[in-house]
Coordinates of C-alpha atoms and ligand atoms in Angstrom, one line a residue:
X1 CA 88.3 33.9 113.7
X2 CA 90.1 37.3 114.5
X3 CA 90.6 39.4 110.8
X4 CA 92.5 42.6 110.5
X5 CA 92.5 45.0 107.9
X6 CA 96.0 45.6 106.1
X7 CA 97.5 49.2 106.1
X8 CA 99.5 50.7 104.0
X9 CA 101.5 53.6 105.8
X10 CA 100.8 55.6 102.8
X11 CA 103.6 58.7 104.0
X12 CA 106.7 56.0 104.4
X13 CA 105.5 54.0 100.7
X14 CA 106.0 57.5 99.5
X15 CA 109.1 58.2 100.2
X16 CA 110.5 54.9 98.7
X17 CA 109.9 56.3 95.6
X18 CA 111.9 59.7 94.6
X19 CA 109.9 60.1 91.7
X20 CA 107.5 61.6 93.8
X21 CA 109.5 64.5 94.9
X22 CA 110.0 66.3 91.6
X23 CA 108.4 69.5 91.1
X24 CA 106.2 69.8 87.4
X25 CA 106.3 73.6 86.5
X26 CA 107.2 74.8 90.1
X27 CA 104.0 72.9 91.7
X28 CA 104.5 69.2 93.7
X29 CA 104.2 66.6 90.8
X30 CA 100.4 64.5 90.7
X31 CA 101.5 61.1 89.0
X32 CA 98.7 59.4 87.9
X33 CA 100.3 58.0 84.6
X34 CA 100.7 54.1 86.3
X35 CA 98.8 52.2 83.5
X36 CA 101.7 53.5 81.1
X37 CA 104.8 53.2 83.6
X38 CA 105.4 53.3 86.9
X39 CA 107.3 55.0 89.5
X40 CA 110.5 52.7 90.7
X41 CA 111.5 52.8 94.4
X42 CA 114.9 53.3 95.7
X43 CA 115.8 49.6 96.2
X44 CA 115.2 49.2 92.6
X45 CA 117.1 52.0 91.7
X46 CA 119.8 50.8 93.9
X47 CA 120.2 47.5 93.0
X48 CA 120.3 48.5 89.1
X49 CA 123.2 50.9 90.4
X50 CA 124.9 48.8 92.2
X51 CA 125.2 45.8 89.1
X52 CA 126.7 48.9 86.8
X53 CA 128.6 50.0 89.5
X54 CA 130.2 47.4 91.6
X55 CA 129.5 44.7 89.2
X56 CA 129.0 45.4 86.3
X57 CA 129.8 41.7 83.6
X58 CA 128.0 39.7 81.6
X59 CA 126.3 36.3 82.3
X60 CA 126.8 32.8 81.6
X61 CA 130.2 33.3 80.4
X62 CA 132.8 33.9 82.3
X63 CA 134.5 31.9 85.4
X64 CA 135.9 35.2 86.7
X65 CA 134.2 36.9 90.2
X66 CA 132.3 39.1 88.5
X67 CA 130.7 36.8 85.6
X68 CA 130.1 34.7 88.5
X69 CA 128.3 37.0 91.0
X70 CA 126.1 38.6 88.1
X71 CA 124.9 34.9 86.9
X72 CA 123.9 34.1 90.6
X73 CA 122.3 37.5 90.4
X74 CA 120.4 37.2 87.3
X75 CA 119.5 33.4 87.8
X76 CA 118.0 34.7 90.9
X77 CA 116.2 37.3 89.9
X78 CA 114.6 34.4 87.9
X79 CA 113.4 32.2 90.6
X80 CA 111.9 35.7 92.1
X81 CA 109.6 35.7 89.1
X82 CA 109.2 31.9 89.3
X83 CA 108.2 32.2 92.5
X84 CA 106.1 35.3 92.1
X85 CA 104.0 33.8 89.7
X86 CA 104.0 30.6 91.1
X87 CA 105.7 28.6 87.9
X88 CA 106.9 25.7 87.9
X89 CA 110.6 25.7 86.8
X90 CA 112.9 28.7 86.9
X91 CA 113.3 28.0 82.9
X92 CA 109.5 28.4 82.4
X93 CA 110.9 31.7 82.5
X94 CA 111.5 33.8 79.9
X95 CA 113.8 37.4 80.1
X96 CA 112.0 39.3 77.3
X97 CA 112.2 43.8 76.6
X98 CA 108.4 43.4 77.6
X99 CA 104.8 42.2 77.2
X100 CA 105.1 43.7 72.9
X101 CA 108.2 41.1 73.1
X102 CA 106.4 38.6 74.8
X103 CA 103.7 38.3 72.8
X104 CA 105.7 38.7 69.5
X105 CA 107.7 36.2 70.7
X106 CA 104.4 33.4 71.1
X107 CA 102.8 35.0 67.6
X108 CA 106.2 34.1 65.8
X109 CA 106.9 31.1 67.2
X110 CA 104.0 29.1 68.4
X111 CA 101.7 30.4 66.1
X112 CA 103.8 30.5 62.6
X113 CA 105.2 26.7 63.6
X114 CA 101.6 25.1 64.3
X115 CA 99.0 27.8 63.3
X116 CA 97.6 27.3 59.8
X117 CA 95.2 28.5 57.1
X118 CA 91.3 28.4 58.7
X119 CA 92.4 28.5 61.8
X120 CA 90.9 30.5 64.0
X121 CA 91.9 33.0 67.4
X122 CA 90.1 34.8 69.7
X123 CA 90.6 38.0 71.5
X124 CA 89.0 40.9 72.3
X125 CA 87.4 44.0 71.7
X126 CA 89.5 45.6 74.3
X127 CA 92.6 44.3 73.5
X128 CA 96.1 46.7 73.8
X129 CA 97.2 47.0 69.9
X130 CA 100.1 44.6 71.1
X131 CA 97.5 41.5 71.1
X132 CA 95.8 42.5 68.2
X133 CA 98.9 43.5 65.5
X134 CA 101.1 40.9 66.1
X135 CA 98.2 38.4 65.4
X136 CA 96.8 40.5 62.5
X137 CA 100.3 40.2 60.8
X138 CA 100.1 36.2 61.7
X139 CA 96.5 35.8 60.0
X140 CA 98.0 37.3 57.2
X141 CA 100.8 35.2 56.8
X142 CA 98.9 32.3 57.4
X143 CA 95.4 32.5 56.3
X144 CA 94.1 32.5 59.8
X145 CA 90.8 34.0 61.5
X146 CA 90.9 36.5 63.8
X147 CA 87.6 36.6 66.1
X148 CA 87.0 39.7 68.0
X149 CA 84.9 39.6 71.1
X150 CA 82.7 42.7 71.9
X151 CA 82.3 43.9 75.5
X152 CA 78.8 45.7 76.3
X153 CA 78.6 49.6 77.7
X154 CA 80.2 49.2 80.9
X155 CA 83.0 47.5 79.4
X156 CA 82.8 44.1 80.4
X157 CA 83.1 40.8 77.9
X158 CA 79.7 39.8 76.7
X159 CA 80.6 36.3 77.4
X160 CA 77.7 34.6 74.8
X161 CA 79.5 36.1 72.0
X162 CA 82.9 34.3 73.3
X163 CA 80.7 31.3 73.7
X164 CA 79.8 31.8 69.9
X165 CA 83.3 32.5 68.7
X166 CA 84.6 29.5 70.6
X167 CA 84.8 26.0 68.9
X168 CA 86.2 23.4 67.3
X169 CA 88.1 25.3 64.3
X170 CA 89.8 28.1 67.8
X171 CA 93.6 27.5 67.5
X172 CA 94.1 30.0 70.1
X173 CA 93.2 32.6 72.2
X174 CA 94.5 34.9 73.2
X175 CA 93.4 37.9 76.0
X176 CA 94.1 41.1 78.1
X177 CA 93.9 40.2 81.5
X178 CA 93.0 44.5 82.6
X179 CA 92.4 46.5 80.2
X180 CA 94.3 49.7 80.1
X181 CA 91.7 52.2 78.8
X182 CA 89.0 50.3 80.5
X183 CA 90.3 49.4 83.7
X184 CA 88.2 46.2 83.4
X185 CA 88.8 42.5 85.2
X186 CA 88.2 40.1 82.8
X187 CA 86.9 36.5 84.0
X188 CA 90.1 34.8 83.0
X189 CA 89.9 31.8 84.7
X190 CA 86.4 31.6 83.1
X191 CA 87.4 32.0 79.6
X192 CA 90.8 29.0 80.2
X193 CA 88.8 26.4 81.5
X194 CA 86.5 27.2 78.6
X195 CA 88.7 27.1 76.4
X196 CA 89.8 23.7 77.7
X197 CA 87.2 22.1 76.4
X198 CA 88.7 22.7 72.8
X199 CA 92.8 22.1 74.1
X200 CA 93.6 25.0 73.6
X201 CA 96.9 27.2 74.1
X202 CA 95.2 30.6 76.0
X203 CA 97.5 33.5 76.4
X204 CA 97.0 36.1 79.0
X205 CA 97.9 39.5 78.6
X206 CA 99.1 40.7 82.3
X207 CA 100.6 44.0 81.8
X208 CA 98.0 45.7 83.8
X209 CA 97.3 42.6 86.0
X210 CA 100.6 41.9 87.6
X211 CA 100.7 44.7 89.8
X212 CA 96.8 44.7 91.4
X213 CA 96.7 40.8 92.4
X214 CA 99.3 37.9 93.0
X215 CA 98.6 35.7 90.1
X216 CA 99.2 31.9 90.2
X217 CA 99.9 30.4 86.7
X218 CA 99.1 27.3 88.0
X219 CA 96.1 27.8 89.7
X220 CA 95.0 30.0 86.8
X221 CA 96.4 27.2 83.8
X222 CA 97.4 29.8 81.0
X223 CA 100.1 28.0 78.7
X224 CA 101.6 31.6 78.1
X225 CA 101.4 34.9 80.5
X226 CA 102.8 38.1 79.5
X227 CA 103.8 41.2 81.8
X228 CA 106.8 44.2 81.5
X229 CA 108.8 45.2 84.3
X230 CA 108.6 48.9 84.5
X231 CA 104.3 48.8 85.2
X232 CA 105.4 46.8 88.2
X233 CA 108.0 49.1 89.2
X234 CA 111.1 47.8 88.1
X235 CA 112.9 49.2 85.2
X236 CA 111.8 49.8 81.3
X237 CA 113.4 47.0 78.4
X238 CA 112.6 43.6 80.6
X239 CA 109.6 41.7 80.7
X240 CA 108.7 38.2 80.9
X241 CA 107.1 35.1 79.3
X242 CA 106.4 32.8 81.4
X243 CA 104.8 30.0 79.1
X244 CA 104.4 25.5 80.2
X245 CA 107.4 23.7 79.6
X246 CA 105.4 21.0 77.0
X247 CA 105.3 23.9 75.2
X248 CA 108.1 25.4 74.9
X249 CA 109.5 22.1 74.3
X250 CA 108.0 22.0 71.9
X251 CA 108.7 25.7 70.0
X252 CA 111.2 27.2 67.5
X253 CA 113.3 29.1 68.5
X254 CA 112.8 33.4 67.3
X255 CA 115.8 34.8 67.1
X256 CA 119.2 33.2 66.9
X257 CA 122.6 34.2 68.0
X258 CA 124.5 33.7 71.1
X259 CA 123.7 31.8 74.2
X260 CA 120.5 29.9 72.0
X261 CA 122.5 27.1 71.2
X262 CA 123.7 24.2 72.0
X263 CA 126.6 23.3 69.2
X264 CA 127.1 24.9 66.3
X265 CA 129.0 24.0 62.8
X266 CA 128.3 25.0 59.7
X267 CA 126.0 22.2 58.8
X268 CA 124.0 21.9 61.9
X269 CA 123.1 23.7 64.5
X270 CA 121.6 22.7 67.5
X271 CA 119.6 24.7 70.4
X272 CA 119.5 25.0 74.3
X273 CA 117.6 24.3 77.0
X274 CA 115.0 26.2 78.1
X275 CA 114.8 28.6 78.8
X276 CA 118.3 29.8 77.1
X277 CA 116.5 29.1 73.4
X278 CA 114.6 32.1 73.6
X279 CA 116.9 34.6 74.9
X280 CA 119.9 34.6 72.3
X281 CA 122.3 37.7 72.8
X282 CA 123.5 39.6 76.1
X283 CA 120.3 39.6 78.4
X284 CA 119.6 42.9 79.8
X285 CA 121.3 42.1 83.0
X286 CA 121.0 44.9 84.8
X287 CA 117.1 44.9 83.3
X288 CA 116.3 41.4 85.1
X289 CA 118.0 42.5 88.3
X290 CA 116.6 45.5 88.7
X291 CA 113.2 43.2 88.2
X292 CA 114.2 40.7 90.9
X293 CA 114.1 43.8 93.6
X294 CA 110.9 45.2 92.0
X295 CA 109.5 41.8 92.9
X296 CA 110.9 42.1 96.7
X297 CA 109.3 45.5 96.9
X298 CA 106.1 44.7 96.3
X299 CA 105.8 40.9 98.5
X300 CA 107.2 43.1 101.3
X301 CA 104.2 45.6 101.2
X302 CA 101.9 42.3 100.2
X303 CA 99.0 42.1 97.5
X304 CA 96.1 41.8 100.8
X305 CA 97.0 45.7 102.1
X306 CA 98.2 47.3 97.9
X307 CA 94.1 45.6 96.9
X308 CA 92.4 47.2 99.6
X309 CA 93.9 50.8 99.0
X310 CA 93.5 51.0 95.4
X311 CA 90.1 49.8 95.8
X312 CA 89.3 52.6 98.1
X313 CA 90.6 55.3 96.2
X314 CA 89.6 53.7 92.9
X315 CA 85.4 54.4 95.1
X316 CA 87.0 57.6 96.0
X317 CA 87.8 59.0 92.6
X318 CA 84.6 57.1 90.8
X319 CA 83.0 59.4 93.0
X320 CA 84.7 62.4 92.6
X321 CA 84.9 62.2 88.6
X322 CA 81.0 61.4 88.7
X323 CA 80.3 64.6 90.5
X324 CA 82.0 66.7 87.8
X325 CA 79.5 68.4 85.7
X326 CA 80.1 67.1 81.8
X327 CA 82.2 64.2 82.9
X328 CA 81.4 61.0 81.4
X329 CA 83.6 57.5 82.3
X330 CA 84.5 55.1 79.9
X331 CA 84.7 52.3 81.6
X332 CA 81.8 51.4 84.2
X333 CA 82.4 47.7 85.1
X334 CA 81.5 45.7 87.7
X335 CA 85.1 44.3 88.3
X336 CA 87.4 47.4 87.4
X337 CA 90.7 48.4 88.5
X338 CA 92.4 51.8 89.6
X339 CA 92.1 52.9 86.0
X340 CA 89.7 56.1 85.8
X341 CA 89.4 57.2 81.9
X342 CA 86.8 60.2 80.9
X343 CA 85.6 62.7 78.5
X344 CA 84.4 66.4 79.3
X345 CA 81.8 67.5 77.1
X346 CA 83.2 69.9 74.0
X347 CA 86.7 69.5 75.4
X348 CA 89.4 67.8 73.2
X349 CA 91.3 65.0 75.3
X350 CA 94.7 66.6 74.2
X351 CA 93.5 69.9 76.0
X352 CA 92.5 68.3 79.2
X353 CA 96.1 66.5 79.5
X354 CA 97.6 69.7 78.6
X355 CA 96.2 71.9 80.6
X356 CA 95.9 69.3 83.8
X357 CA 100.0 69.0 83.2
X358 CA 100.4 72.9 83.9
X359 CA 98.6 72.3 87.8
X360 CA 101.8 69.5 87.8
X361 CA 99.0 66.9 87.2
X362 CA 100.4 64.2 84.8
X363 CA 97.3 61.9 83.3
X364 CA 97.7 60.3 79.6
X365 CA 95.5 61.6 77.2
X366 CA 95.0 59.5 73.2
X367 CA 93.6 56.2 72.7
X368 CA 96.1 54.2 75.0
X369 CA 97.0 51.8 72.2
X370 CA 93.5 50.7 71.8
X371 CA 91.5 52.0 68.9
X372 CA 88.7 49.6 68.4
X373 CA 88.1 50.6 72.5
X374 CA 87.6 54.8 71.6
X375 CA 85.5 52.4 68.0
X376 CA 82.8 51.2 70.3
X377 CA 82.8 54.6 72.3
X378 CA 82.9 56.6 69.5
X379 CA 85.1 59.1 70.9
X380 CA 88.5 60.0 69.6
X381 CA 90.2 59.3 72.9
X382 CA 90.1 59.7 76.6
X383 CA 92.0 61.8 79.9
X384 CA 92.8 58.4 82.2
X385 CA 94.0 58.8 85.3
X386 CA 95.6 55.6 86.1
X387 CA 96.3 55.0 90.0
X388 CA 98.3 52.6 92.2
X389 CA 99.4 52.2 95.4
X390 CA 101.3 55.4 96.1
X391 CA 98.3 57.4 95.2
X392 CA 96.2 59.5 97.5
X393 CA 92.6 61.0 97.8
X394 CA 94.7 64.8 97.6
X395 CA 95.9 63.6 94.5
X396 CA 92.5 62.9 92.9
X397 CA 91.3 66.1 94.7
X398 CA 94.4 68.0 92.8
X399 CA 93.2 66.5 90.0
X400 CA 89.8 67.7 89.8
X401 CA 90.4 71.1 90.4
X402 CA 92.8 71.1 87.7
X403 CA 89.4 69.5 85.5
X404 CA 87.8 72.6 86.8
X405 CA 90.4 75.2 85.5
X406 CA 90.2 73.5 81.9
X407 CA 86.7 73.8 82.3
X408 CA 87.3 77.4 83.0
X409 CA 89.4 78.2 80.3
X410 CA 86.9 76.3 77.9
X411 CA 84.4 78.4 79.5
Ligands
LIG1 N1 99.3 44.9 77.0 C1 98.6 45.7 77.9 C2 97.1 46.0 78.2 C3 99.3 47.2 78.3 O1 98.9 48.3 79.0 C4 100.6 47.6 78.0 C5 101.2 48.9 77.8 N2 100.2 50.1 78.1 C6 100.9 46.4 76.8 C7 100.2 45.7 76.6 C8 102.8 46.8 76.1 O2 103.5 47.0 77.5 P1 104.9 46.9 76.5 O3 104.8 48.5 75.8 O4 105.6 47.3 78.7 O5 105.7 46.0 75.8

C-alpha cells in the first residue's frame, strides 16, 4: 500500500485569511489565540457579505425570490453541517448562538423536563464554565447533584474516578471533548460506551474539537453535541446543537415565538416539527450561511492534513517553550491538541500577555473560563498559546522571543 503524507501549502492558506495581514504596534500580528476564536477565510467573509449586499431577506416566510433564495441557502447550510458531523437527518441540526446556548438549551429543556431530585449529573473537572454553571442552576432548582470527575497532574481524566461516580443514580453525562485551557483530548467514545450501560444521555461539548478532527455523531453515538461557528472559522453568534431525533422529539421547546409553532389560538398552541420547534424567531441567517461556507472551507483542506500539521506544530511549540528557563507547561496529557498553557515563575500572566502583545503576539491570559482547572494547579491564571493550521513555527519562535522580552523586563 502506498501511503502519502498530506501536505498543507501554508503560504497559500495564509492568503485565505485577510486578518493575518494586520499589523499591531507596527509589527506583523502573530495570532496565537485560536481557542478563543478563529480567523475567517475570505470565502466566509464573502458569503456573509453576499447575503447582506445581494440576498438580504428573512427565511421560511416569503414566497418572493429573495426569501426563497435565503431559505434555500439557509437550509443548504444545515445540510452541510449535517454531513460535516454525519448526523442522520438535517432536522437534528438546531441553530443556536453558540456552544453556551446549545448546552443551556439541553439543560433548560431536557434537564427541566426529565431530571428530578436525587438524580446525578456527571461532568469533569476540566469543563468550561458553560458546561458547569447551567447544570448548577438546574441542580439548585431540581435538587439534583453534580458529580465531578477529577484529572491527574498531566491533566488526564482519572478513569477509575469516572467509573466510581457512574451508576444507577446517574441520569446525564455532559463532557468536554477537548479542554480549551489544557488541550487534553478526552476519551469521549469510551465515556459514551460506559454511559450506555445505564441508558444515560451524553452531551459532548465539541467547542474545541469541531475544528480539530472529523466528528461522526452516529459512530460516536453521542446524544447531543454542541459547538460554535466562530471556533470553526465561521461567524460569531452562530452555533449548533446536534441531538438525536427521539430525544429532541420528546423535549419541550425553551423559547416561544414565531417559526416554532404549528398553530396558535388563545386556547392552545401546537409546536412545529424539528428543528424549528427549537428555533423561535428570526434566525441568524447570514451567520448560518457563513457557517456553511466555513464547513466547505475546512473540508477543502481536509482533516488528515490539518491533524498532521497541527501535531508537528504542537511538538515544536512544546519543545521550544519547555526550553525557556522558569516556564512550566500546564496540561501535558499524552492525548492533547495544540493548546500550550504555561506559567512563568514570578511573573503574572496578565503582565506576560500585555508585554508580548507589544511585540505583536496575541495570546490569551486568564482563567480561560475554567476556574476549577486553575484551582487544581494552584495558579490564578495561565498564559495560553493556541494554534491552528495557519500558524507557523516562525510564529512560535516569535512567541519565545517575546517571552524573553518579558523576562528581561522583570529581571
Ligand atoms: N466549551 C469550550 C471547551 C470552549 O472552549 C468554549 C469557548 N471558549 C465554550 C464552551 C463556549 O463557547 P461559546 O462562548 O462560543 O459559546
